[in-house]
mmCIF file of C-alpha atoms in Angstrom:
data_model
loop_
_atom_site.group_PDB
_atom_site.id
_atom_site.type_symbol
_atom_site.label_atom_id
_atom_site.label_comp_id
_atom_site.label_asym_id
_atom_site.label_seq_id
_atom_site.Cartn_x
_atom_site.Cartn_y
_atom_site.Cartn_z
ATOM 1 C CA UNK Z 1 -1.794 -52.487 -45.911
ATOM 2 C CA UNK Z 2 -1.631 -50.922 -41.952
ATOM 3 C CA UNK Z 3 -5.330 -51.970 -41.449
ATOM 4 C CA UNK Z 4 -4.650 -55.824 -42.728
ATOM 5 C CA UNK Z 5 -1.454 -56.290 -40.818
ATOM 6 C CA UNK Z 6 -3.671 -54.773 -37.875
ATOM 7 C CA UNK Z 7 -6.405 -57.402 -38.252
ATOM 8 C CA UNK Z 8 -4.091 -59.809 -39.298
ATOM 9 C CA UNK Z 9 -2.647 -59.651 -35.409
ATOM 10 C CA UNK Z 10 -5.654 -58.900 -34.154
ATOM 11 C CA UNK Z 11 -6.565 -63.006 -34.923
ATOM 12 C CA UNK Z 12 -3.333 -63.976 -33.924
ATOM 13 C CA UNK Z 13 -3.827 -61.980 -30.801
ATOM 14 C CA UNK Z 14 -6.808 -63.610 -29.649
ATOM 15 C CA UNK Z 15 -5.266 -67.254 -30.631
ATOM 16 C CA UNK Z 16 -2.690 -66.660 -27.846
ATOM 17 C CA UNK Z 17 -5.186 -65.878 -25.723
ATOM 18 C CA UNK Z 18 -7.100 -69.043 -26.574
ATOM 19 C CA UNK Z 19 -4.025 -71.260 -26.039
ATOM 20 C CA UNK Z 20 -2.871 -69.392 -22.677
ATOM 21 C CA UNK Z 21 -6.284 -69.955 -21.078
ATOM 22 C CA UNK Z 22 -6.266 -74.054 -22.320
ATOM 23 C CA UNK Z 23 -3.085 -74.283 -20.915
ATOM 24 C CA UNK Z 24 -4.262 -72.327 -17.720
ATOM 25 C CA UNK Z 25 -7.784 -74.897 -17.581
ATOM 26 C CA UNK Z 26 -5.332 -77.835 -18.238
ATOM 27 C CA UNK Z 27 -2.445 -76.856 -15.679
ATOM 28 C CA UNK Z 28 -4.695 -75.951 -12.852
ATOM 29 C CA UNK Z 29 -7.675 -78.286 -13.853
ATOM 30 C CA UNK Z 30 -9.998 -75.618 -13.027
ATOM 31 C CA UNK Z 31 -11.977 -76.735 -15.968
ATOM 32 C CA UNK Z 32 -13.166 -79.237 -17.742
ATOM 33 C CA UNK Z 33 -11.119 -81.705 -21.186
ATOM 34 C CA UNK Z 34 -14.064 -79.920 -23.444
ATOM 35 C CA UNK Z 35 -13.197 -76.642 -22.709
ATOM 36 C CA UNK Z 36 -9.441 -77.202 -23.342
ATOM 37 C CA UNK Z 37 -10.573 -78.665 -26.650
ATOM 38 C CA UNK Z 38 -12.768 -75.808 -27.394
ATOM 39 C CA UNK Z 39 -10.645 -73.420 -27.217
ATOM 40 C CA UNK Z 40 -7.312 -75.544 -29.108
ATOM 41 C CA UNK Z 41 -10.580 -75.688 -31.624
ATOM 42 C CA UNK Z 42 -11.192 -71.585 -31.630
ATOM 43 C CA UNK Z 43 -7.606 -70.694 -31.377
ATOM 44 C CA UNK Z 44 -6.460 -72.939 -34.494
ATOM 45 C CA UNK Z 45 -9.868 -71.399 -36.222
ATOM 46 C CA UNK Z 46 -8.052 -68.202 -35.424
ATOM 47 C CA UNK Z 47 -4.657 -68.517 -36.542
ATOM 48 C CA UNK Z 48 -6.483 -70.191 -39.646
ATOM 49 C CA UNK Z 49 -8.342 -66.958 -40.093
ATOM 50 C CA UNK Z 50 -5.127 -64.737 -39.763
ATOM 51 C CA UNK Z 51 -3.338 -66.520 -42.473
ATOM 52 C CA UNK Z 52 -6.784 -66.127 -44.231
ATOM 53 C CA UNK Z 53 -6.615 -62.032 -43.910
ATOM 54 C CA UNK Z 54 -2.916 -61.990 -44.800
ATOM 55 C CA UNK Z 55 -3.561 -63.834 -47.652
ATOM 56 C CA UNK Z 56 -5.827 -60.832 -48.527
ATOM 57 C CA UNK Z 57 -9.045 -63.130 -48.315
ATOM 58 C CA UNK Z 58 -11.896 -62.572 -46.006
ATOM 59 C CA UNK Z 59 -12.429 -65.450 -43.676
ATOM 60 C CA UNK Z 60 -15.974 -66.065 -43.254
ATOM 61 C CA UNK Z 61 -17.731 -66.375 -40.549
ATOM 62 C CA UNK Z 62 -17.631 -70.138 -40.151
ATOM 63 C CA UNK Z 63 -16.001 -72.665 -37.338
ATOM 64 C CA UNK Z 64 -15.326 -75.758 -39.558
ATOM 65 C CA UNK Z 65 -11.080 -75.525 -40.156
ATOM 66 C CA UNK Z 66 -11.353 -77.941 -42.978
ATOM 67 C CA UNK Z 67 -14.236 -75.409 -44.960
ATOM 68 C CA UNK Z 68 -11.128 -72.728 -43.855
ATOM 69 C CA UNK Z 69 -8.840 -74.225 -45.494
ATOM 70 C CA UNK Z 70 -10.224 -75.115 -48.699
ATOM 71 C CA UNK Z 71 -9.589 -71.256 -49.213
ATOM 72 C CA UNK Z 72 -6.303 -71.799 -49.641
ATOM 73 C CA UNK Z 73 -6.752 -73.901 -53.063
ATOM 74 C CA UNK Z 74 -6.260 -71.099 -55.798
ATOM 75 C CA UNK Z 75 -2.986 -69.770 -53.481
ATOM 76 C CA UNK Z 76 -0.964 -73.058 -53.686
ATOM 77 C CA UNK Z 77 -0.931 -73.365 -49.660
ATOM 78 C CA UNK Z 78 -1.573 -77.020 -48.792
ATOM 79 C CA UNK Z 79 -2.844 -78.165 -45.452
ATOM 80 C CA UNK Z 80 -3.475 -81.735 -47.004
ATOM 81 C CA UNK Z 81 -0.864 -82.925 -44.116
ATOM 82 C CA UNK Z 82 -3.523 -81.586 -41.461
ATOM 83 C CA UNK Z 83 -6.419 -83.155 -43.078
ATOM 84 C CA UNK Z 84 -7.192 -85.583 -41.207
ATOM 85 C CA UNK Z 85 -6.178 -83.940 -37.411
ATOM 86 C CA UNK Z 86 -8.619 -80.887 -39.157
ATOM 87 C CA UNK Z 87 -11.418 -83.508 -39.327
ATOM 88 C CA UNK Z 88 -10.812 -84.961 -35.882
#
């Protein structure tokens, strides 16, 4: 249980990293709109992943969120909502 709670923040560790350096590239504009949306993209891969591990299912080692979530099925956790901002 340790080592999954472990990994588990490990994801959402690096998410908040993600988000504080698209906020940083947006703020300052010391970067360009792709890499803002690159990393919204990896960090929301990332927190996808964490729930993933939690969940007590190994998140492969893919980068399309809608695939990700289609792991939820069998554990009654809908992102049917998010479906169509998942696509985008």
């Amino acid at each position: 249980m340790q080592k999954n709670n472990f990994l588990v923040q490990e994801w959402v560790d690096r998410a908040n990293d993600d988000e504080l350096n698209a906020r940083s590239i947006f703020r300052h504009k010391d970067g360009t709109p792709n890499a803002v949306c690159f990393l919204c993209q990896q960090g929301a891969e990332k927190l996808i992943k964490a729930l993933l591990t939690n969940s007590k299912i190994e998140p492969p080692k893919i980068h399309d969120l809608l695939k990700l979530t289609s792991l939820f099925e069998n554990k009654n956790v809908s992102f049917a909502d998010l479906f169509d901002d998942l696509e985008f």
